[in-house]
Coordinates of C-alpha atoms and ligand atoms in Angstrom, one line a residue:
Chain A
M1 CA -0.1 0.0 0.0
K2 CA 2.5 2.6 -1.2
G3 CA 1.6 6.1 -0.3
F4 CA -1.0 5.1 2.2
L5 CA -2.1 8.1 4.3
D6 CA 0.4 10.3 2.5
Y7 CA -1.3 13.7 1.8
A8 CA -2.7 13.5 -1.9
L9 CA -2.8 17.1 -3.2
G10 CA -5.8 18.1 -5.0
D11 CA -8.3 20.7 -5.6
T12 CA -11.6 18.8 -5.4
F13 CA -14.8 19.3 -3.6
F14 CA -13.8 16.8 -1.0
H15 CA -10.4 18.4 -0.5
H16 CA -12.1 21.6 0.3
L17 CA -14.3 20.3 3.0
N18 CA -13.8 21.5 6.5
P19 CA -11.3 19.0 8.0
L20 CA -13.7 18.5 11.0
I21 CA -16.6 17.6 8.7
K22 CA -14.3 15.2 6.9
L23 CA -13.6 13.4 10.2
L24 CA -17.3 13.4 11.1
I25 CA -18.7 12.1 7.9
S26 CA -16.0 9.2 7.9
L27 CA -17.1 8.5 11.4
L28 CA -20.8 8.4 10.5
I29 CA -20.2 6.2 7.4
S30 CA -18.2 3.8 9.7
I31 CA -21.1 3.9 12.2
A32 CA -23.6 3.1 9.4
A33 CA -21.5 0.2 8.4
F34 CA -21.7 -1.3 11.9
I35 CA -25.4 -0.6 12.5
S36 CA -26.5 -2.2 9.3
G37 CA -26.9 -5.9 9.3
S38 CA -27.5 -6.0 5.4
H39 CA -24.8 -7.4 3.3
L40 CA -25.9 -5.5 0.3
F41 CA -26.2 -2.1 2.2
I42 CA -22.7 -2.4 3.5
A43 CA -21.4 -3.4 0.1
A44 CA -23.1 -0.3 -1.2
L45 CA -21.2 1.7 1.4
I46 CA -18.0 0.3 0.2
A47 CA -18.9 1.3 -3.3
L48 CA -19.8 4.8 -2.1
N49 CA -16.3 4.9 -0.5
L50 CA -14.8 4.2 -3.9
V51 CA -16.9 6.8 -5.6
M52 CA -15.6 9.4 -3.0
A53 CA -12.0 8.4 -3.6
A54 CA -12.7 8.8 -7.3
R55 CA -14.3 12.2 -6.8
A56 CA -11.3 13.1 -4.8
G57 CA -8.8 12.1 -7.4
I58 CA -7.5 9.2 -5.4
F59 CA -9.4 6.4 -7.0
Q60 CA -6.4 4.2 -7.4
R61 CA -5.3 4.5 -3.8
G62 CA -9.0 3.7 -2.9
V63 CA -8.8 0.5 -4.8
M64 CA -5.4 -0.3 -3.4
L65 CA -6.8 0.3 0.0
L66 CA -9.6 -2.0 -0.8
A67 CA -7.3 -4.7 -1.9
G68 CA -5.0 -4.3 1.1
L69 CA -8.0 -4.6 3.4
L70 CA -9.3 -7.6 1.6
K71 CA -5.9 -9.4 2.1
F72 CA -5.9 -8.3 5.8
S73 CA -9.5 -9.6 6.4
A74 CA -8.9 -13.1 4.8
F75 CA -7.6 -14.3 8.1
I76 CA -10.6 -12.9 10.1
F77 CA -12.9 -14.4 7.4
I78 CA -11.6 -17.9 7.9
L79 CA -11.4 -17.6 11.6
Q80 CA -15.1 -16.4 11.7
L81 CA -16.1 -19.1 9.4
L82 CA -14.6 -21.9 11.4
L83 CA -15.8 -20.5 14.9
V84 CA -19.5 -20.1 14.1
R85 CA -21.2 -23.4 14.8
R86 CA -24.8 -22.5 14.7
G87 CA -27.0 -22.7 11.6
N88 CA -27.1 -25.4 9.0
P89 CA -24.0 -27.3 8.3
L90 CA -22.7 -26.9 4.7
L91 CA -19.4 -28.7 5.0
H92 CA -17.8 -31.0 7.5
L93 CA -14.0 -30.7 7.8
P94 CA -11.5 -32.8 9.8
L95 CA -10.8 -31.9 13.5
N96 CA -14.5 -31.7 14.1
L97 CA -14.7 -28.4 12.2
V98 CA -17.8 -27.4 10.5
I99 CA -18.8 -24.7 8.0
T100 CA -22.5 -23.5 8.5
D101 CA -24.7 -21.1 6.4
A102 CA -24.7 -18.8 9.3
G103 CA -21.0 -18.9 9.8
L104 CA -20.4 -18.0 6.1
S105 CA -23.0 -15.1 6.5
S106 CA -21.5 -13.7 9.5
A107 CA -18.0 -13.9 8.2
F108 CA -19.0 -12.1 5.2
L109 CA -20.7 -9.5 7.2
I110 CA -17.6 -9.0 9.6
V111 CA -15.2 -8.6 6.5
L112 CA -17.6 -6.1 4.8
R113 CA -18.0 -4.1 8.0
L114 CA -14.4 -4.1 8.7
I115 CA -13.7 -2.8 5.2
A116 CA -16.5 -0.2 4.9
G117 CA -15.6 0.9 8.6
T118 CA -11.9 1.5 7.8
M119 CA -12.0 3.0 4.4
P120 CA -13.7 6.4 5.1
L121 CA -11.2 7.5 7.5
A122 CA -8.2 6.4 5.5
I123 CA -9.7 8.2 2.5
M124 CA -10.5 11.3 4.3
L125 CA -7.1 11.4 6.0
S126 CA -5.4 11.2 2.7
I127 CA -7.0 14.2 1.4
T128 CA -6.6 16.3 4.6
Q129 CA -3.5 18.1 5.5
M130 CA -2.5 17.4 9.0
S131 CA -1.7 20.9 9.9
D132 CA -5.4 21.9 8.9
L133 CA -6.6 19.0 11.0
S134 CA -4.6 20.2 14.1
N135 CA -5.8 23.7 13.4
V136 CA -9.5 23.0 13.5
L137 CA -9.1 20.7 16.5
V138 CA -7.6 23.6 18.3
L139 CA -10.0 26.3 17.0
K140 CA -13.3 24.5 17.0
C141 CA -12.9 21.6 19.5
K142 CA -10.5 23.6 21.9
V143 CA -8.1 20.7 22.1
P144 CA -4.8 22.0 23.4
Y145 CA -2.4 22.5 20.6
K146 CA 0.2 20.2 22.0
Y147 CA -2.2 17.2 21.9
A148 CA -3.6 18.1 18.5
F149 CA 0.0 18.4 17.2
A150 CA 1.0 15.1 18.8
L151 CA -2.0 13.5 17.1
T152 CA -1.5 14.8 13.7
T153 CA 2.2 14.1 13.8
A154 CA 1.6 10.6 14.6
I155 CA -0.8 10.2 11.6
R156 CA 1.9 12.1 9.5
F157 CA 4.5 9.8 10.4
I158 CA 2.6 6.7 9.2
P159 CA 3.6 7.1 5.5
I160 CA 7.1 8.3 6.5
F161 CA 7.8 4.9 8.4
A162 CA 6.1 2.9 5.6
G163 CA 8.6 4.5 3.2
E164 CA 11.4 3.9 5.5
M165 CA 10.4 0.1 5.8
A166 CA 10.2 0.0 2.0
G167 CA 13.7 1.5 1.9
I168 CA 14.9 -1.1 4.3
I169 CA 13.2 -4.0 2.4
E170 CA 14.8 -2.8 -0.8
A171 CA 18.2 -2.6 0.6
Q172 CA 17.8 -6.1 2.0
T173 CA 16.5 -7.4 -1.5
S174 CA 19.5 -5.9 -3.2
R175 CA 21.7 -7.8 -0.9
G176 CA 20.2 -11.0 -2.0
V177 CA 17.7 -11.5 0.9
E178 CA 14.5 -13.0 -0.6
M179 CA 12.0 -10.5 0.8
D180 CA 9.4 -11.4 -1.7
T181 CA 8.8 -14.7 -0.5
K182 CA 5.3 -15.9 -0.6
N183 CA 5.7 -17.9 2.5
L184 CA 4.1 -15.9 5.3
F185 CA 6.0 -17.3 8.1
K186 CA 9.4 -16.9 6.3
K187 CA 8.4 -13.3 5.5
V188 CA 7.5 -12.4 9.0
G189 CA 10.9 -14.0 10.2
L190 CA 12.7 -11.8 7.7
I191 CA 10.7 -8.5 8.4
L192 CA 10.7 -8.8 12.2
P193 CA 14.5 -8.3 12.9
L194 CA 14.2 -5.2 10.5
C195 CA 11.7 -3.6 12.9
V196 CA 14.5 -2.9 15.5
P197 CA 16.5 -0.5 13.2
L198 CA 13.2 1.0 12.1
L199 CA 12.3 1.7 15.6
I200 CA 15.6 3.4 16.2
T201 CA 15.5 5.6 13.4
S202 CA 11.7 6.4 14.0
V203 CA 12.4 7.5 17.6
K204 CA 15.3 9.6 16.4
K205 CA 13.0 11.1 13.6
I206 CA 10.1 11.9 16.1
E207 CA 12.7 13.5 18.5
D208 CA 14.2 15.6 15.8
S209 CA 10.9 16.7 14.5
A210 CA 9.9 17.7 18.2
I211 CA 13.1 19.7 18.5
S212 CA 12.4 21.4 15.1
A213 CA 8.9 22.5 16.3
E214 CA 10.4 23.7 19.5
I215 CA 13.0 26.0 17.8
R216 CA 10.2 27.4 15.8
G217 CA 8.3 28.6 18.6
F218 CA 6.0 25.6 19.3
H219 CA 5.6 26.5 23.0
L220 CA 4.7 30.2 22.2
R221 CA 1.7 29.2 20.2
T222 CA -1.7 30.2 21.5
G223 CA -5.1 29.0 20.5
Q224 CA -5.7 32.0 18.2
S225 CA -2.4 31.8 16.3
C226 CA -3.7 30.1 13.4
Y227 CA -3.7 32.1 10.0
K228 CA -5.9 30.0 7.9
R229 CA -9.8 30.2 8.7
Y230 CA -11.9 27.3 8.5
M231 CA -15.5 27.8 7.6
V232 CA -18.4 25.3 7.6
T233 CA -19.8 25.7 4.1
A234 CA -23.1 24.6 2.4
G235 CA -21.2 21.8 0.9
D236 CA -20.1 20.7 4.2
M237 CA -23.6 20.8 5.6
A238 CA -24.8 18.8 2.6
V239 CA -22.3 15.9 3.1
L240 CA -23.0 15.9 6.7
A241 CA -26.8 15.5 6.0
F242 CA -26.1 12.8 3.5
S243 CA -24.0 10.8 6.1
A244 CA -26.8 11.3 8.8
M245 CA -29.2 9.8 6.1
L246 CA -27.0 6.8 5.7
I247 CA -27.1 6.1 9.5
A248 CA -30.9 6.4 9.3
L249 CA -31.0 4.0 6.3
A250 CA -28.7 1.7 8.2
C251 CA -31.1 1.5 10.9
I252 CA -33.9 0.4 8.6
F253 CA -31.7 -2.2 6.6
Chain B
M1 CA 26.2 39.1 20.5
I2 CA 27.1 35.4 21.4
T3 CA 29.6 34.7 24.1
I4 CA 30.8 31.0 24.4
E5 CA 33.0 30.4 27.5
G6 CA 34.7 27.1 28.2
L7 CA 32.0 25.2 26.7
T8 CA 32.5 21.4 27.1
F9 CA 29.8 18.9 26.4
Q10 CA 29.7 15.1 26.5
Y11 CA 26.6 13.3 25.2
K12 CA 25.1 10.8 27.5
N13 CA 26.1 7.2 26.5
S14 CA 29.2 8.6 24.8
N15 CA 32.7 8.5 26.3
R16 CA 34.3 11.6 24.9
N17 CA 33.6 15.3 24.8
A18 CA 31.7 16.3 21.7
V19 CA 33.0 19.8 22.3
E20 CA 35.8 20.6 24.5
D21 CA 36.8 24.0 26.1
V22 CA 35.4 26.2 23.4
H23 CA 35.9 29.9 23.8
L24 CA 34.2 31.9 21.1
S25 CA 32.6 35.4 20.9
I26 CA 30.5 36.4 17.9
R27 CA 29.6 40.1 17.6
G28 CA 26.3 41.2 16.1
G29 CA 26.5 41.4 12.3
D30 CA 29.2 38.9 12.0
F31 CA 29.3 36.2 9.3
L32 CA 31.1 33.1 10.7
G33 CA 31.8 29.9 8.8
I34 CA 32.6 26.8 10.8
I35 CA 34.5 23.9 9.1
G36 CA 35.9 20.7 10.4
E37 CA 35.9 17.0 9.6
S38 CA 33.1 14.7 10.3
G39 CA 32.6 14.3 14.1
A40 CA 34.5 17.5 14.9
G41 CA 31.6 18.8 17.0
K42 CA 30.1 21.3 14.6
T43 CA 26.7 20.2 14.9
T44 CA 27.0 20.0 18.7
L45 CA 28.3 23.6 18.9
I46 CA 25.2 24.7 17.0
R47 CA 22.9 22.9 19.2
A48 CA 24.4 24.5 22.2
I49 CA 23.9 28.0 20.7
N50 CA 20.1 27.5 20.1
G51 CA 19.6 25.8 23.5
I52 CA 18.8 22.2 22.3
I53 CA 21.8 21.4 24.4
P54 CA 21.3 21.2 27.3
H55 CA 17.4 21.5 27.2
H56 CA 16.8 18.5 24.9
L57 CA 19.8 16.4 24.7
P58 CA 21.1 15.1 28.0
G59 CA 24.9 15.0 28.9
D60 CA 27.5 16.6 30.8
Y61 CA 27.6 20.3 30.3
Y62 CA 30.1 22.8 31.4
G63 CA 30.9 26.3 30.7
S64 CA 28.3 28.7 29.3
V65 CA 26.7 30.2 26.2
Q66 CA 25.3 33.7 26.4
I67 CA 23.1 35.5 23.9
D68 CA 22.9 39.1 24.5
G69 CA 24.0 38.6 28.1
E70 CA 21.4 35.8 28.7
D71 CA 22.5 32.4 29.5
T72 CA 20.9 29.8 27.2
F73 CA 20.9 27.4 30.3
D74 CA 18.2 29.5 32.0
V75 CA 15.7 30.1 29.1
T76 CA 13.7 27.7 27.0
P77 CA 14.7 27.0 23.3
S78 CA 11.4 28.4 22.2
A79 CA 12.3 31.6 24.0
I80 CA 15.8 31.5 22.4
S81 CA 14.3 30.9 19.0
L82 CA 12.8 34.4 19.0
K83 CA 16.4 35.6 18.4
V84 CA 18.1 32.5 17.0
G85 CA 16.7 30.7 13.9
T86 CA 18.2 27.3 13.0
V87 CA 18.4 25.3 9.9
F88 CA 19.3 21.7 10.8
Q89 CA 21.4 19.4 9.0
D90 CA 18.9 16.5 8.9
I91 CA 16.4 18.1 6.5
D92 CA 13.7 15.4 6.5
S93 CA 13.0 15.3 10.2
Q94 CA 12.8 19.1 10.5
M95 CA 9.6 19.2 8.3
I96 CA 6.6 19.2 10.3
A97 CA 3.9 19.9 7.5
S98 CA 2.8 18.1 4.5
V99 CA 2.6 21.2 2.2
V100 CA 5.4 23.8 1.7
E101 CA 3.1 26.7 2.5
D102 CA 2.1 25.2 5.8
E103 CA 5.7 24.6 6.7
I104 CA 6.5 28.2 6.4
L105 CA 3.2 29.1 8.2
F106 CA 4.0 27.0 11.2
G107 CA 6.7 29.3 12.7
L108 CA 4.8 32.5 11.7
E109 CA 1.6 31.4 13.5
N110 CA 3.4 30.2 16.5
Y111 CA 5.0 33.6 16.8
S112 CA 1.7 35.2 16.4
I113 CA 2.8 37.4 13.5
P114 CA -0.3 39.7 12.7
R115 CA -2.4 38.4 10.0
D116 CA -1.9 41.3 7.5
E117 CA 1.9 40.7 7.7
I118 CA 1.9 37.0 7.2
E119 CA 1.3 36.8 3.4
A120 CA 4.1 39.2 2.7
R121 CA 6.4 37.3 5.0
L122 CA 5.4 33.9 3.4
S123 CA 5.7 34.9 -0.2
G124 CA 8.8 37.1 0.5
A125 CA 10.6 34.1 2.1
L126 CA 9.6 31.7 -0.7
D127 CA 10.8 34.4 -3.3
A128 CA 14.2 34.9 -1.4
V129 CA 15.2 31.3 -1.8
G130 CA 13.7 31.0 -5.3
I131 CA 10.9 28.5 -4.7
S132 CA 7.7 30.5 -5.2
Q133 CA 6.6 27.8 -7.6
L134 CA 6.7 25.2 -4.9
R135 CA 4.3 26.9 -2.6
Y136 CA 1.4 24.5 -2.9
R137 CA 3.5 21.3 -3.5
N138 CA 3.6 18.3 -1.3
I139 CA 6.9 18.2 0.7
S140 CA 7.4 14.6 0.8
H141 CA 7.5 14.7 -3.2
L142 CA 10.3 17.3 -3.2
S143 CA 14.1 16.6 -4.0
G144 CA 16.6 16.9 -1.1
G145 CA 17.8 20.3 -2.4
Q146 CA 14.2 21.7 -2.7
K147 CA 13.6 20.6 0.8
Q148 CA 16.6 22.2 1.9
K149 CA 15.4 25.5 0.4
V150 CA 11.9 25.0 2.2
A151 CA 13.8 24.7 5.5
I152 CA 15.8 27.8 4.8
A153 CA 12.7 29.8 3.8
A154 CA 10.8 28.7 6.9
I155 CA 13.4 30.1 9.1
I156 CA 14.1 33.2 7.0
A157 CA 10.3 34.2 7.2
L158 CA 10.6 34.4 11.1
R159 CA 13.3 37.0 10.6
P160 CA 15.6 36.1 13.4
K161 CA 18.6 38.3 14.5
I162 CA 20.9 35.4 14.4
L163 CA 20.9 32.6 11.9
L164 CA 22.4 29.2 12.4
L165 CA 22.7 26.8 9.3
D166 CA 24.1 23.3 9.7
E167 CA 25.5 22.2 6.3
P168 CA 22.6 24.1 4.4
T169 CA 23.9 23.2 0.9
S170 CA 24.8 19.5 1.5
E171 CA 22.1 18.4 -1.0
L172 CA 22.3 21.3 -3.3
D173 CA 23.9 21.5 -6.8
P174 CA 26.8 24.1 -7.1
Q175 CA 24.6 26.8 -8.7
S176 CA 21.9 26.6 -5.9
S177 CA 24.7 26.4 -3.3
L178 CA 26.0 29.7 -4.7
A179 CA 22.7 31.3 -4.7
I180 CA 22.1 30.2 -0.9
F181 CA 25.3 31.8 0.0
R182 CA 24.7 35.0 -2.0
L183 CA 21.3 35.2 -0.1
L184 CA 23.3 34.7 3.2
K185 CA 25.5 37.4 2.3
E186 CA 22.7 39.8 1.4
L187 CA 20.9 39.0 4.7
N188 CA 24.1 39.6 6.6
E189 CA 25.0 43.0 4.7
K190 CA 21.7 44.5 4.1
H191 CA 19.7 43.4 7.0
G192 CA 22.5 43.1 9.6
L193 CA 21.8 39.5 10.5
T194 CA 24.4 37.6 12.5
I195 CA 25.0 34.3 10.6
I196 CA 26.7 31.2 11.6
V197 CA 27.1 28.5 9.0
V198 CA 28.7 25.1 9.1
E199 CA 29.9 23.9 5.8
Q200 CA 32.1 21.4 4.2
K201 CA 32.9 23.3 1.0
I202 CA 35.7 25.5 2.2
M203 CA 36.0 27.4 -1.1
L204 CA 32.6 28.5 -1.2
L205 CA 32.6 29.2 2.6
S206 CA 35.9 31.4 2.5
E207 CA 34.5 33.3 -0.5
F208 CA 31.5 34.5 1.3
V209 CA 32.0 34.6 5.1
K210 CA 33.9 37.2 7.0
E211 CA 35.3 35.0 9.7
L212 CA 36.3 31.3 9.7
A213 CA 36.5 28.7 12.7
V214 CA 38.2 25.4 12.3
M215 CA 37.2 22.6 14.7
K216 CA 38.8 19.3 15.3
G217 CA 38.1 16.8 17.9
G218 CA 35.6 19.0 19.6
R219 CA 38.1 21.8 20.0
L220 CA 38.5 25.1 18.2
L221 CA 41.6 24.9 16.3
L222 CA 41.6 28.2 14.5
H223 CA 39.4 31.3 14.5
G224 CA 39.8 34.7 12.9
S225 CA 39.1 36.5 9.8
V226 CA 39.1 34.3 6.7
R227 CA 42.6 35.8 5.5
N228 CA 44.2 35.2 8.8
V229 CA 42.9 31.6 9.1
L230 CA 43.7 30.6 5.5
K231 CA 47.4 31.6 6.3
N232 CA 47.7 28.3 8.2
T233 CA 47.6 25.8 5.4
E234 CA 49.3 23.2 7.5
Q235 CA 47.2 23.4 10.6
I236 CA 44.1 23.5 8.4
G237 CA 45.4 20.3 6.6
K238 CA 45.9 18.7 10.1
S239 CA 42.4 19.2 11.1
G240 CA 41.2 17.0 8.2
I241 CA 40.3 19.8 5.7
N242 CA 41.9 20.6 2.5
C243 CA 43.0 24.3 2.5
P244 CA 41.7 26.0 -0.7
R245 CA 44.4 25.5 -3.5
V246 CA 44.6 29.2 -4.1
A247 CA 45.4 29.8 -0.5
T248 CA 47.9 27.0 -0.3
L249 CA 49.7 28.3 -3.4
S250 CA 50.0 31.8 -2.1
N251 CA 51.1 30.4 1.3
R252 CA 53.8 28.4 -0.4
L253 CA 55.0 31.3 -2.4
T254 CA 55.3 33.4 0.7
E255 CA 57.3 30.7 2.3
L256 CA 59.6 30.8 -0.7
G257 CA 60.2 34.3 0.0
V258 CA 58.1 35.7 -2.8
K259 CA 56.6 39.2 -1.6
L260 CA 52.8 39.1 -1.8
D261 CA 50.2 41.2 -0.1
G262 CA 48.5 38.5 1.9
V263 CA 46.9 35.1 1.1
C264 CA 44.7 34.5 -1.8
V265 CA 41.0 33.6 -1.0
T266 CA 39.3 33.5 -4.4
L267 CA 40.4 32.3 -7.7
D268 CA 40.2 35.8 -9.1
E269 CA 42.6 37.1 -6.5
A270 CA 45.1 34.3 -7.4
C271 CA 44.8 35.2 -11.0
S272 CA 45.6 38.9 -10.4
M273 CA 48.4 37.8 -8.1
A274 CA 49.9 35.7 -11.0
R275 CA 49.4 38.5 -13.3
R276 CA 51.3 40.9 -10.9
L277 CA 54.1 38.3 -10.4
M278 CA 54.5 38.0 -14.2
Y279 CA 54.6 41.6 -15.2
D280 CA 56.2 43.3 -12.4
Ligands
ATP1 N1 22.8 12.7 19.9 C1 24.1 12.1 20.1 N2 24.3 11.3 21.1 C2 25.6 10.9 21.3 N3 26.7 11.2 20.7 C3 26.5 12.1 19.7 C4 25.3 12.6 19.4 N4 25.5 13.6 18.3 C5 26.8 13.5 18.1 N5 27.5 12.7 18.9 C6 28.9 12.5 18.9 O1 29.5 13.7 19.1 C7 30.7 14.0 18.3 C8 30.5 15.2 17.5 O2 29.4 15.1 16.6 P1 28.8 16.3 15.8 O3 27.5 15.9 15.2 O4 28.9 17.5 16.5 O5 29.9 16.4 14.6 P2 30.0 17.2 13.2 O6 31.1 17.9 13.2 O7 28.7 17.9 13.0 O8 29.9 16.0 12.1 P3 29.3 15.9 10.7 O9 30.2 16.8 9.8 O10 29.4 14.6 10.4 O11 28.0 16.5 10.8 C9 30.8 12.7 17.5 O12 31.8 11.9 18.0 C10 29.6 12.1 17.5 O13 29.6 10.7 17.5
MG2 MG1 27.1 17.8 11.7

């Protein structure tokens, strides 16, 4: 998932939404996904996510995100499939395991929910500048700047670490280590030791970043320091109303 | 005015002094270049001036650093930053925003610069380092050199009285390096900024700065006007730095008894020296 959460520059309707509204609608869509018990409705939410990604000019990233989440949920799917024992048996497996129709249905539901619940936030964070997010948290939610900054810095560092990891893996591959093995256990065995150097450089990076903020007057900042203004526009209200409607629909379906 | 007296610092979990017994006084309006091999303690000295040492990096600290009579030990780095702006060596980790514009805004907002002044400062700083076209770009997609310019613009916008730069041209091509030094010279001469710059390219450095300091093993080996320092070809060589060829040439000639009026710093000076020697 290259570029995951890395800010995607753009000038679309979704980019210009108020950062707080972006957070709010992704939250509402996630809630809708968890309220609804209908496979179809949740699948429609996932489709809606892809449409939003497309309108925000990051369709490809949306698809990559979906693919990544699908891979990730495969494990949960199988687990759920094997653990649910009620319903009509469809298939008997060795070790006294059984696959039932109810298990199949709930496994699908969980995976769909997981995907539909995760995508909105990932998409919205991709098109939100972290500085804007911390600014509105301070201005509108009265979060102390220190905490807002810490939160947004943490999010901002995710793609940086991912890039770093990719760099380390590339370096290992070029030294002849077979990092692209399909064997999951082997791969984990190869990646795990790399996490130590990553952790060390990461801690140093965060420390340096904090120092850099400090010597540019971080501690002098007041709640009203922010230059940009963040308004809630008609467009913001419209998407908010739409998301609220999704919740209502989720309650029905 | 910066006064450093007997500064000695040893990082925690290190067994040698990173800087040792450094005495240095820098007047307002100075333009000082610091040079020295890797590990000589240049970055440590910079950190001691802007207060990161001792406030953020633990270790054994002796001596004192005073800025306008105020000991950096007693004030926070944020308070020091009102006077002292720093561009760090590690460019990536000093970026705190995702878009260039926000990177520059960060400091301006922190200092509560009035709204009607912010735009002028923002575009002025971008323009000064020649990156106006990068204003709305994503920082993570910029080249190393472009990021370096963003970091410099972010500090210049704050208009500090004292500017510290730790290898600000390490990722820049020769043309851009020259442009940065021209800008520093202008800031120094026109706006009276005190500038301290750490730099590996000694030719570039000696052409622009007024004073040079040579460090080795944490100690200040030489300090003085560019011309006075460059007279010491041998000592500079011992510190792991190659003295500029033109300076070495004129030093050798002087040793051989040729009458010259001082050491050559730039190629142009060497040329006119050669011309004089040939025709006189
Ligand atoms: N954070 C740190 N923790 C422990 N030791 C450090 C730290 N930073 C630097 N040192 C040590 O202090 C000494 C001086 O380092 P410093 O970074 O000041 O050198 P430098 O002259 O800036 O070198 P370079 O040209 O490579 O940037 C070195 O021996 C280095 O290993
Ligand atoms: Mg250094």
